[in-house]
């Protein structure tokens, strides 16, 4: 039987980090993350440690070590919640023939009103956001659309990577969500293969997967709107599980989310999307009423 | 994969100014460092504008008349001006018609007599609210008296007497206002209870001339680390500059350290950035001031009639080599 690390390595996510104390990291590999805002770098993994500098938003940092809620990088220490884990980035080759699905390979991909760098900004798609490419220009621009196929703007091609279908590793996938612990457990039949933190709320009960949508979805959280929400797993009760590239508060009650939405790390969503199928069961366990403060 | 240090070449378009900067690792451009803040531009480099011919007035022939709503009208000549206690300060001077990122903005070390000392000499009457300023070339403007608290009757710039094109023998310097409120070759100040529609005011430009809070990207160059160093200026007029921030591609705002040589001087800022890869990236810079105001995308972009506080942007194109 495979160890969890071996399984995850085969699944291509062994070197990836997840947003919780259960981050998995290969012993000798360097992993990457992008800063979500102007990020303070501190001399030690403590809130009141001396401030060394600020990192730009959307800076790629190499994660050398994980220490609880802190990451050690070459620059110093940054808070885990301040970054989004990401895959290594290299500018991508231009694909001349649309349509196709594409994910953001860069830390972020601006979508503009027309195909010029100084065009008005319409939206920004974070790392591993997914959009539908419906048009291409020979000067290296893609016209991207939402899931309905309507083009919403233009984006530079080398920020995007063509979405590839991945092989399912699980034979009998089953998902279990513990809303009390903010945790998702992934099973293959009766064997737990992965657990990862989540944010958001789903109705308690037993649900099944009704539809899978790789991306192009728009999602509003509070006053903010996010396009290209990736790897959406829709459930029979109207709820959904999807990747969220705009925060890293998985596993905590801090992240705002719409009712009926469960957010997971885009890295996890990118893997999970190809493991589940129609009618995959997801059980949602409620918060323990005995623990609720009245 | 390990992210090795790639080599990039950059080109930048400072949108409004139309300045194209090409840089590569072998030809680094000079950078505006903290030390070079003290290297104020030579008088010949500071922008200047005037209506017609530059008046050539000798120190002996110059005089400045204080009259109107004053108890003691008097005429000041150059020799008497130099006898008053002088003051020096670095002060910015900008043109109201400057678009975002424009070059009609500079600063200098000015030396002169605080205008309040001369106003006290004249004994201004309480009903006076405005000063009408007349210059030797026929230029006229008027200023609300409350703006004159830190005004200087300047006769030297960057350690040397004013050059003719900068107003020799004397000009007015009014911190916090645009340059059209600081007449050169000033020859008469008339204190009045009412404003006067001067040369630019009568063409629709603001009667107040209060300088807007602004920030601009002045330079984009490749640095030794293989990234980009952006530098620029920020200014809040008579208000206090609170912070300057910069963003790339519409992302979150990044604070930038600033340094200024005086309360009314330009603030100079500089920041390094490493691109994630090739592409075109848009940088915008904004300033916030002590009134609580922060520049925004919604600011009116046309300078007419009050000046503009619109954001300045620069496009940096990165190619991988």
Coordinates of C-alpha atoms in Angstrom, one line a residue:
Chain A
X1 CA 0.0 0.0 0.0
X2 CA 1.3 3.4 -0.9
X3 CA 2.2 5.8 1.8
X4 CA 0.4 9.1 1.7
X5 CA 3.6 10.9 0.5
X6 CA 4.2 8.3 -2.2
X7 CA 0.6 8.5 -3.4
X8 CA 0.7 12.3 -3.6
X9 CA 4.0 12.1 -5.4
X10 CA 2.5 9.9 -8.0
X11 CA -0.4 12.1 -8.3
X12 CA 1.9 15.0 -9.1
X13 CA 1.1 16.9 -6.0
X14 CA 3.8 15.6 -3.7
X15 CA 5.9 18.7 -4.1
X16 CA 3.0 21.0 -3.7
X17 CA 2.1 22.8 -0.5
X18 CA -1.4 23.2 1.0
X19 CA -2.6 26.0 3.1
X20 CA -2.6 24.6 6.5
X21 CA -0.3 23.2 9.1
X22 CA -0.6 20.0 7.0
X23 CA 1.5 21.4 4.2
X24 CA 3.3 18.6 2.5
X25 CA 6.7 19.4 1.2
X26 CA 9.3 17.2 -0.5
X27 CA 12.4 17.1 1.7
X28 CA 14.8 18.6 -0.8
X29 CA 12.6 20.3 -3.3
X30 CA 11.9 24.0 -3.3
X31 CA 8.4 25.1 -3.7
X32 CA 6.9 28.3 -4.8
X33 CA 4.3 30.8 -3.7
X34 CA 3.1 34.2 -4.8
X35 CA 2.4 37.1 -2.5
X36 CA -1.2 38.2 -2.4
X37 CA -0.5 41.7 -1.4
X38 CA 2.5 43.9 -0.3
X39 CA 4.0 41.4 2.1
X40 CA 6.2 42.1 5.0
X41 CA 9.3 40.0 5.4
X42 CA 10.5 39.5 8.9
X43 CA 13.7 38.4 10.5
X44 CA 12.1 35.6 12.5
X45 CA 8.8 33.7 12.4
X46 CA 7.1 36.0 14.8
X47 CA 4.6 38.8 14.3
X48 CA 6.8 41.3 16.2
X49 CA 10.1 40.3 14.7
X50 CA 12.1 43.1 12.9
X51 CA 10.8 44.0 9.5
X52 CA 13.3 43.5 6.8
X53 CA 11.5 44.7 3.7
X54 CA 8.3 44.4 1.8
X55 CA 7.8 42.1 -1.1
X56 CA 5.7 43.3 -4.1
X57 CA 2.3 41.8 -4.6
X58 CA 2.4 38.8 -6.9
X59 CA 6.1 38.2 -6.2
X60 CA 7.2 34.6 -6.6
X61 CA 9.0 33.4 -3.5
X62 CA 10.9 30.2 -3.1
X63 CA 9.7 28.4 0.0
X64 CA 12.7 26.9 1.8
X65 CA 10.9 25.7 5.0
X66 CA 7.5 25.7 6.6
X67 CA 7.3 26.6 10.3
X68 CA 3.7 26.5 11.4
X69 CA 2.1 29.6 10.2
X70 CA 5.3 31.0 8.7
X71 CA 7.3 30.3 5.6
X72 CA 11.1 30.7 5.5
X73 CA 12.2 32.1 2.2
X74 CA 15.5 33.5 0.9
X75 CA 14.3 37.0 1.9
X76 CA 13.3 36.1 5.4
X77 CA 10.1 34.9 7.0
X78 CA 6.6 35.6 5.7
X79 CA 3.2 34.6 7.0
X80 CA 1.7 31.6 5.3
X81 CA -1.6 33.3 4.9
X82 CA 0.0 36.0 2.9
X83 CA 0.8 33.8 -0.1
X84 CA -0.8 31.5 -2.6
X85 CA 1.1 28.3 -3.3
X86 CA 2.0 28.0 -6.9
X87 CA 3.6 25.8 -9.5
X88 CA 6.9 26.8 -11.0
X89 CA 6.4 29.5 -13.6
X90 CA 7.8 29.8 -17.1
X91 CA 6.4 32.0 -19.8
X92 CA 4.3 29.8 -22.0
X93 CA 4.4 29.3 -25.8
X94 CA 1.7 30.9 -27.9
X95 CA -1.0 28.6 -29.0
X96 CA -2.4 30.0 -32.2
X97 CA -5.7 28.1 -32.6
X98 CA -8.6 28.6 -30.2
X99 CA -10.8 27.5 -28.5
X100 CA -9.2 25.8 -25.6
X101 CA -9.2 26.0 -21.8
X102 CA -6.2 27.6 -20.2
X103 CA -5.0 28.1 -16.6
X104 CA -2.9 31.0 -15.3
X105 CA 0.7 29.9 -15.2
X106 CA 2.0 33.3 -14.1
X107 CA 1.4 34.6 -10.6
X108 CA -1.4 36.7 -12.1
X109 CA -2.8 37.4 -15.5
X110 CA -4.5 40.8 -16.1
X111 CA -7.4 40.8 -18.5
X112 CA -7.8 44.0 -20.4
X113 CA -10.4 45.7 -22.5
X114 CA -8.4 45.3 -25.7
X115 CA -5.1 43.7 -26.7
X116 CA -2.7 46.4 -25.5
X117 CA -0.7 46.5 -22.2
X118 CA -2.1 49.9 -21.3
X119 CA -5.7 49.1 -22.1
X120 CA -8.2 49.5 -19.2
X121 CA -7.9 46.7 -16.7
X122 CA -11.1 44.5 -16.5
X123 CA -10.0 41.9 -14.0
X124 CA -7.0 39.9 -12.7
X125 CA -6.9 36.1 -12.8
X126 CA -4.8 34.7 -10.0
X127 CA -2.5 31.7 -10.3
X128 CA -4.3 28.6 -11.6
X129 CA -7.4 30.5 -12.4
X130 CA -9.0 29.0 -15.5
X131 CA -10.6 30.8 -18.5
X132 CA -11.8 29.7 -21.9
X133 CA -9.6 31.0 -24.7
X134 CA -11.9 31.9 -27.7
X135 CA -9.7 34.0 -29.8
X136 CA -6.0 34.5 -30.5
X137 CA -3.9 37.3 -32.1
X138 CA -0.6 36.7 -33.7
X139 CA 1.1 39.3 -31.6
X140 CA 0.6 37.0 -28.6
X141 CA -2.7 37.9 -27.1
X142 CA -5.7 35.6 -26.2
X143 CA -9.3 36.6 -26.0
X144 CA -10.7 35.0 -23.0
X145 CA -14.3 34.1 -22.1
X146 CA -16.4 33.0 -19.2
X147 CA -17.9 29.5 -19.3
X148 CA -20.7 30.8 -21.5
X149 CA -18.3 31.5 -24.3
X150 CA -18.8 35.3 -24.3
X151 CA -15.4 37.0 -24.6
X152 CA -14.8 39.3 -21.6
X153 CA -11.4 40.7 -22.5
X154 CA -7.8 40.1 -23.7
X155 CA -4.7 38.8 -21.9
X156 CA -1.1 38.2 -22.8
X157 CA -0.6 34.6 -24.0
X158 CA 2.6 33.8 -22.1
X159 CA 0.9 34.1 -18.8
X160 CA -1.3 31.1 -19.7
X161 CA -0.9 27.4 -20.0
X162 CA -3.2 25.1 -21.9
X163 CA -5.2 22.9 -19.6
X164 CA -4.3 19.2 -19.9
X165 CA -6.6 16.4 -19.0
X166 CA -5.2 14.4 -16.1
X167 CA -5.5 10.8 -15.4
X168 CA -7.7 9.8 -12.4
X169 CA -5.7 8.1 -9.7
X170 CA -8.7 7.2 -7.5
X171 CA -10.9 4.2 -8.3
X172 CA -13.7 5.0 -5.9
X173 CA -13.4 8.6 -4.9
X174 CA -15.4 9.9 -2.0
X175 CA -15.2 13.2 -0.3
X176 CA -16.0 14.1 3.3
X177 CA -16.2 17.6 4.6
X178 CA -15.9 18.4 8.3
X179 CA -17.3 22.0 8.8
X180 CA -16.2 22.0 12.4
X181 CA -12.6 21.4 11.6
X182 CA -12.7 23.2 8.2
X183 CA -11.2 20.1 6.7
X184 CA -11.7 18.0 3.5
X185 CA -10.9 14.4 3.5
X186 CA -10.5 12.5 0.2
X187 CA -11.0 8.8 0.2
X188 CA -10.4 6.1 -2.3
X189 CA -13.1 3.6 -1.2
X190 CA -12.4 3.3 2.5
X191 CA -8.8 4.5 2.4
X192 CA -8.1 8.1 3.2
X193 CA -5.6 9.5 0.7
X194 CA -5.6 13.1 1.5
X195 CA -6.8 15.7 3.9
X196 CA -6.7 19.4 3.3
X197 CA -8.1 22.6 4.8
X198 CA -11.1 24.3 3.3
X199 CA -13.1 27.5 3.8
X200 CA -16.7 28.2 3.2
X201 CA -19.9 26.4 4.0
X202 CA -21.9 23.7 2.4
X203 CA -25.3 22.4 3.6
X204 CA -24.8 19.4 5.8
X205 CA -25.8 16.0 4.4
X206 CA -25.0 13.6 1.7
X207 CA -24.6 15.1 -1.8
X208 CA -23.4 14.0 -5.2
X209 CA -21.5 15.6 -7.9
X210 CA -23.8 16.9 -10.6
X211 CA -21.5 18.8 -13.0
X212 CA -17.9 19.6 -13.5
X213 CA -16.8 22.9 -15.0
X214 CA -13.0 23.6 -15.4
X215 CA -13.3 27.3 -15.2
X216 CA -14.6 30.6 -16.6
X217 CA -16.8 31.1 -13.6
X218 CA -17.4 34.4 -11.9
X219 CA -17.6 34.4 -8.1
X220 CA -18.6 37.3 -5.9
X221 CA -17.3 37.4 -2.3
X222 CA -18.5 40.5 -0.4
X223 CA -17.8 43.5 -2.7
X224 CA -15.1 41.7 -4.7
X225 CA -15.7 39.8 -7.9
X226 CA -13.3 37.1 -9.1
X227 CA -13.2 35.7 -12.6
X228 CA -11.8 32.4 -13.8
X229 CA -12.7 30.6 -10.6
X230 CA -11.1 27.2 -11.4
X231 CA -12.1 23.6 -11.2
X232 CA -15.7 23.9 -10.1
X233 CA -17.4 20.8 -8.8
X234 CA -21.1 21.4 -8.7
X235 CA -23.3 19.4 -6.4
X236 CA -26.9 18.2 -6.6
X237 CA -28.0 20.7 -3.9
X238 CA -26.7 23.7 -5.9
X239 CA -23.6 24.1 -3.8
X240 CA -20.1 23.8 -5.3
X241 CA -16.5 23.1 -4.5
X242 CA -14.0 25.2 -6.3
X243 CA -10.5 26.6 -6.2
X244 CA -9.9 30.1 -4.6
X245 CA -6.8 31.9 -5.8
X246 CA -7.5 35.2 -3.8
X247 CA -6.8 34.1 -0.3
X248 CA -4.9 31.5 1.7
X249 CA -7.1 31.3 4.8
X250 CA -8.1 27.7 4.2
X251 CA -8.7 25.9 7.5
X252 CA -9.7 29.0 9.3
X253 CA -13.0 30.8 9.7
X254 CA -11.4 34.0 8.4
X255 CA -12.1 33.7 4.8
X256 CA -15.4 35.1 3.6
X257 CA -17.3 32.8 1.2
X258 CA -20.7 32.7 -0.2
X259 CA -23.2 30.3 1.4
X260 CA -23.1 27.0 -0.5
X261 CA -19.5 27.4 -1.7
X262 CA -16.6 25.5 -0.4
X263 CA -13.2 26.9 -1.3
X264 CA -10.0 24.9 -1.6
X265 CA -6.5 25.7 -2.6
X266 CA -6.3 25.9 -6.4
X267 CA -3.5 23.4 -6.3
X268 CA -5.7 20.9 -4.6
X269 CA -8.7 21.8 -6.9
X270 CA -6.5 21.2 -9.9
X271 CA -5.9 17.6 -8.8
X272 CA -9.3 16.9 -7.2
X273 CA -11.2 18.0 -10.3
X274 CA -9.8 15.0 -12.3
X275 CA -10.4 12.5 -9.5
X276 CA -14.1 12.9 -9.1
X277 CA -16.8 12.2 -11.6
X278 CA -20.6 12.5 -11.9
X279 CA -22.3 11.1 -8.8
X280 CA -19.2 11.0 -6.7
X281 CA -20.5 11.3 -3.1
X282 CA -19.5 14.1 -0.8
X283 CA -20.7 14.0 2.8
X284 CA -20.8 17.2 4.8
X285 CA -20.7 17.0 8.5
X286 CA -22.0 20.0 10.3
X287 CA -20.5 22.0 13.0
X288 CA -21.1 20.4 16.4
X289 CA -24.1 22.1 17.9
X290 CA -22.7 21.4 21.4
X291 CA -19.7 23.5 20.6
X292 CA -21.7 26.5 19.4
X293 CA -21.7 29.6 21.6
X294 CA -25.1 31.0 22.3
Chain B
X1 CA 12.6 23.5 -11.4
X2 CA 14.7 26.1 -9.8
X3 CA 14.0 29.6 -10.7
X4 CA 17.4 30.7 -11.8
X5 CA 18.2 34.4 -12.3
X6 CA 17.1 35.1 -15.9
X7 CA 18.4 37.9 -17.9
X8 CA 16.0 40.4 -19.2
X9 CA 16.1 43.4 -21.3
X10 CA 13.6 46.1 -20.7
X11 CA 11.9 48.9 -22.5
X12 CA 9.6 51.3 -20.8
X13 CA 7.1 53.8 -22.0
X14 CA 6.3 56.5 -19.5
X15 CA 2.8 57.0 -21.0
X16 CA 2.1 60.6 -20.5
X17 CA 5.6 62.0 -21.0
X18 CA 6.3 59.8 -24.1
X19 CA 9.7 59.0 -22.8
X20 CA 11.1 55.7 -24.1
X21 CA 13.8 54.1 -22.0
X22 CA 15.8 51.3 -23.4
X23 CA 18.1 49.6 -21.0
X24 CA 20.2 46.5 -20.9
X25 CA 22.6 45.1 -18.4
X26 CA 25.6 46.6 -20.1
X27 CA 24.4 50.2 -20.2
X28 CA 22.8 51.0 -16.9
X29 CA 21.0 54.3 -16.7
X30 CA 21.9 56.8 -13.9
X31 CA 19.6 56.4 -11.0
X32 CA 18.1 59.0 -8.7
X33 CA 19.6 57.8 -5.5
X34 CA 19.0 59.3 -2.0
X35 CA 22.3 61.1 -2.3
X36 CA 21.4 62.7 -5.6
X37 CA 18.3 64.3 -4.1
X38 CA 20.7 67.1 -3.1
X39 CA 21.8 67.7 -6.7
X40 CA 19.1 70.1 -7.7
X41 CA 18.8 70.9 -11.3
X42 CA 20.8 73.8 -12.8
X43 CA 18.8 76.9 -13.5
X44 CA 19.1 76.1 -17.2
X45 CA 17.6 72.7 -16.7
X46 CA 14.6 73.8 -14.6
X47 CA 11.6 74.4 -16.9
X48 CA 10.4 77.9 -17.4
X49 CA 7.7 79.6 -19.3
X50 CA 6.9 83.2 -20.1
X51 CA 4.4 85.2 -22.3
X52 CA 6.7 87.0 -24.6
X53 CA 10.3 88.3 -24.6
X54 CA 12.3 87.8 -21.4
X55 CA 12.6 91.2 -19.8
X56 CA 16.2 92.2 -19.2
X57 CA 16.1 94.3 -16.1
X58 CA 19.2 95.4 -14.2
X59 CA 19.3 95.3 -10.5
X60 CA 19.7 99.0 -10.4
X61 CA 16.5 99.6 -12.5
X62 CA 14.3 97.2 -10.6
X63 CA 11.9 98.2 -7.9
X64 CA 8.8 96.6 -6.3
X65 CA 5.9 98.8 -5.2
X66 CA 3.6 97.8 -2.3
X67 CA 0.3 99.6 -2.4
X68 CA -3.4 99.3 -2.2
X69 CA -5.1 98.5 1.1
X70 CA -2.0 99.2 3.1
X71 CA -1.1 101.8 5.7
X72 CA 2.4 102.5 4.5
X73 CA 2.8 102.1 0.7
X74 CA 6.4 101.8 -0.2
X75 CA 8.8 101.0 -2.9
X76 CA 11.5 98.4 -2.5
X77 CA 14.7 98.5 -4.6
X78 CA 17.2 95.7 -5.1
X79 CA 19.8 97.0 -2.6
X80 CA 17.1 97.4 0.1
X81 CA 15.7 93.9 -0.7
X82 CA 19.1 92.4 0.0
X83 CA 19.3 94.1 3.4
X84 CA 16.3 92.2 4.7
X85 CA 17.0 88.9 6.6
X86 CA 16.9 86.2 4.0
X87 CA 15.7 82.6 4.1
X88 CA 16.5 79.6 2.0
X89 CA 14.3 76.6 1.2
X90 CA 13.9 73.9 -1.4
X91 CA 10.5 74.4 -3.0
X92 CA 8.8 72.8 -5.9
X93 CA 7.4 74.7 -8.8
X94 CA 5.0 73.2 -11.3
X95 CA 2.8 74.2 -14.2
X96 CA -0.9 73.7 -13.9
X97 CA -1.1 72.5 -17.5
X98 CA 1.2 69.6 -16.8
X99 CA -0.5 66.2 -17.6
X100 CA 0.1 63.2 -15.4
X101 CA 3.8 62.4 -15.5
X102 CA 4.6 65.6 -17.3
X103 CA 7.9 67.4 -17.0
X104 CA 6.7 70.8 -16.1
X105 CA 7.6 70.3 -12.5
X106 CA 10.8 70.9 -10.7
X107 CA 12.4 72.2 -7.6
X108 CA 15.2 74.4 -6.6
X109 CA 16.9 75.9 -3.6
X110 CA 15.4 79.4 -3.4
X111 CA 16.8 82.3 -1.4
X112 CA 14.8 85.4 -0.7
X113 CA 12.9 87.5 1.8
X114 CA 9.8 86.2 3.4
X115 CA 7.0 88.2 1.9
X116 CA 5.3 88.4 5.3
X117 CA 8.2 90.6 6.4
X118 CA 7.5 93.0 3.5
X119 CA 3.8 92.9 4.0
X120 CA 4.3 93.8 7.7
X121 CA 6.5 96.7 6.5
X122 CA 3.6 97.9 4.4
X123 CA 1.0 97.5 7.1
X124 CA -1.8 95.7 5.4
X125 CA -5.3 96.8 6.3
X126 CA -7.7 94.2 7.7
X127 CA -10.1 94.5 4.7
X128 CA -7.5 93.3 2.3
X129 CA -8.1 89.7 1.1
X130 CA -6.1 89.4 -2.1
X131 CA -2.8 90.5 -3.5
X132 CA -2.7 91.5 -7.2
X133 CA 0.7 90.8 -8.7
X134 CA 2.0 92.7 -11.7
X135 CA 5.1 91.8 -13.6
X136 CA 7.4 93.8 -15.9
X137 CA 6.3 91.8 -19.0
X138 CA 2.7 92.8 -18.4
X139 CA 1.7 89.5 -16.7
X140 CA -0.9 89.8 -14.0
X141 CA -2.3 87.4 -11.4
X142 CA -3.9 87.5 -8.0
X143 CA -3.6 85.4 -4.9
X144 CA -5.7 85.0 -1.9
X145 CA -3.8 86.3 1.1
X146 CA -4.1 83.1 3.1
X147 CA -1.8 81.4 0.6
X148 CA 1.1 83.9 1.2
X149 CA 2.1 82.7 4.7
X150 CA 5.2 81.0 3.4
X151 CA 5.7 83.1 0.2
X152 CA 9.2 84.3 -0.6
X153 CA 10.4 87.2 -2.7
X154 CA 13.2 85.2 -4.2
X155 CA 16.3 86.7 -5.7
X156 CA 18.6 83.6 -5.9
X157 CA 18.2 80.1 -7.1
X158 CA 20.5 77.1 -6.3
X159 CA 23.1 79.5 -4.9
X160 CA 23.3 82.0 -7.8
X161 CA 21.3 85.1 -8.7
X162 CA 18.2 84.3 -10.7
X163 CA 18.8 84.1 -14.4
X164 CA 16.7 86.5 -16.5
X165 CA 14.4 83.7 -17.7
X166 CA 13.8 82.7 -14.1
X167 CA 12.8 86.2 -13.1
X168 CA 15.9 88.3 -12.3
X169 CA 16.1 90.5 -10.3
X170 CA 13.2 89.0 -8.2
X171 CA 10.2 86.8 -8.5
X172 CA 7.6 85.5 -6.2
X173 CA 7.6 82.0 -4.8
X174 CA 4.4 80.7 -3.3
X175 CA 4.7 77.2 -1.9
X176 CA 1.6 75.1 -2.6
X177 CA 0.4 77.0 -5.6
X178 CA 1.1 76.4 -9.3
X179 CA 3.7 78.4 -11.1
X180 CA 1.3 80.9 -12.8
X181 CA 0.7 82.3 -9.3
X182 CA 4.4 83.1 -8.9
X183 CA 5.2 85.9 -11.3
X184 CA 8.7 86.6 -12.4
X185 CA 10.1 90.2 -12.7
X186 CA 7.5 91.2 -10.2
X187 CA 7.2 95.0 -10.0
X188 CA 4.0 95.8 -8.1
X189 CA 1.8 94.2 -5.4
X190 CA -1.5 95.8 -4.8
X191 CA -3.6 94.6 -1.9
X192 CA -7.3 94.5 -2.5
X193 CA -10.5 93.3 -1.0
X194 CA -11.5 91.6 -4.3
X195 CA -9.7 89.2 -6.7
X196 CA -8.4 90.2 -10.1
X197 CA -8.9 88.1 -13.2
X198 CA -5.3 87.8 -14.3
X199 CA -3.8 86.6 -17.6
X200 CA -4.6 82.9 -17.1
X201 CA -7.6 83.3 -14.8
X202 CA -9.4 85.3 -17.5
X203 CA -8.9 82.3 -19.8
X204 CA -10.7 80.0 -17.4
X205 CA -7.9 78.6 -15.3
X206 CA -8.4 78.3 -11.6
X207 CA -8.5 81.6 -9.7
X208 CA -7.0 79.8 -6.7
X209 CA -4.1 77.8 -8.3
X210 CA -3.7 75.3 -5.5
X211 CA -1.3 72.6 -6.5
X212 CA -2.9 69.1 -6.7
X213 CA -1.4 66.1 -5.0
X214 CA 0.5 64.1 -7.5
X215 CA 3.1 61.3 -8.1
X216 CA 5.0 60.5 -11.2
X217 CA 7.3 57.8 -12.5
X218 CA 10.4 59.6 -13.8
X219 CA 12.8 56.8 -14.6
X220 CA 12.7 53.0 -15.3
X221 CA 16.1 51.4 -15.7
X222 CA 17.6 48.0 -15.4
X223 CA 19.4 47.3 -12.2
X224 CA 22.4 45.2 -11.3
X225 CA 20.2 42.4 -9.9
X226 CA 18.7 41.9 -13.3
X227 CA 15.4 43.6 -12.4
X228 CA 14.1 47.0 -12.8
X229 CA 14.5 50.1 -10.7
X230 CA 11.7 52.6 -10.9
X231 CA 12.1 56.1 -9.5
X232 CA 10.0 59.3 -9.5
X233 CA 8.6 62.1 -7.5
X234 CA 5.6 63.0 -5.5
X235 CA 4.2 66.3 -4.3
X236 CA 1.3 67.4 -2.1
X237 CA 1.6 71.2 -2.4
X238 CA 1.1 72.9 0.9
X239 CA -0.3 69.7 2.4
X240 CA 1.9 67.0 3.9
X241 CA 2.7 64.0 1.8
X242 CA 1.6 61.0 3.8
X243 CA 2.6 58.1 1.5
X244 CA 3.4 57.0 -2.0
X245 CA 2.4 53.7 -3.4
X246 CA 2.9 51.8 -6.6
X247 CA 1.1 49.0 -8.2
X248 CA 1.7 46.7 -11.1
X249 CA -1.0 45.4 -13.4
X250 CA -3.8 46.6 -11.2
X251 CA -2.6 44.6 -8.2
X252 CA -2.4 45.6 -4.6
X253 CA -0.6 48.9 -3.8
X254 CA 3.0 48.6 -2.6
X255 CA 4.3 51.3 -0.2
X256 CA 7.4 53.2 -1.4
X257 CA 10.0 55.0 0.6
X258 CA 10.3 58.7 -0.1
X259 CA 12.7 61.4 0.7
X260 CA 12.2 65.1 0.5
X261 CA 14.5 68.0 1.2
X262 CA 11.9 70.2 2.7
X263 CA 8.3 70.7 3.5
X264 CA 7.5 72.2 0.1
X265 CA 10.1 70.2 -1.9
X266 CA 9.4 67.3 -4.2
X267 CA 9.5 63.9 -2.5
X268 CA 11.8 61.5 -4.4
X269 CA 11.1 57.8 -4.3
X270 CA 12.7 54.7 -5.8
X271 CA 11.9 51.0 -5.7
X272 CA 13.2 47.8 -7.3
X273 CA 11.1 45.1 -9.0
X274 CA 11.9 41.7 -10.4
X275 CA 9.6 40.6 -13.2
X276 CA 8.2 37.0 -13.0
X277 CA 8.9 36.6 -16.7
X278 CA 8.7 38.2 -20.0
X279 CA 5.6 40.3 -20.8
X280 CA 4.3 43.9 -20.6
X281 CA 3.6 45.3 -17.2
X282 CA 1.8 48.5 -16.3
X283 CA 3.0 50.4 -13.3
X284 CA 0.9 53.1 -11.6
X285 CA 1.9 55.4 -8.8
X286 CA -0.3 57.3 -6.4
X287 CA 0.2 59.7 -3.5
X288 CA -1.8 60.4 -0.4
X289 CA -1.7 63.6 1.6
X290 CA -2.6 65.0 5.1
X291 CA -6.1 66.1 4.1
X292 CA -7.0 62.4 3.7
X293 CA -6.9 62.6 -0.1
X294 CA -5.5 59.7 -2.1
X295 CA -5.1 59.9 -5.9
X296 CA -7.5 57.6 -7.7
X297 CA -8.4 56.1 -11.1
X298 CA -11.4 58.4 -11.1
X299 CA -9.5 61.6 -11.0
X300 CA -10.1 64.1 -13.8
X301 CA -7.3 63.7 -16.3
X302 CA -7.5 67.0 -18.1
X303 CA -5.3 69.7 -16.5
X304 CA -7.8 72.5 -17.4
X305 CA -8.9 74.3 -15.3
X306 CA -7.6 73.2 -11.9
X307 CA -4.6 71.0 -12.7
X308 CA -4.9 67.3 -12.6
X309 CA -4.3 64.7 -9.9
X310 CA -4.8 61.7 -12.3
X311 CA -2.6 58.7 -11.8
X312 CA 0.6 58.4 -13.8
X313 CA 1.4 55.0 -15.5
X314 CA 4.4 53.5 -17.2
X315 CA 4.5 50.4 -19.4
X316 CA 7.5 48.2 -18.9
X317 CA 8.2 45.5 -21.6
X318 CA 10.4 42.7 -20.6
X319 CA 12.0 40.3 -23.0
X320 CA 14.0 37.4 -21.9
X321 CA 17.5 36.9 -23.3

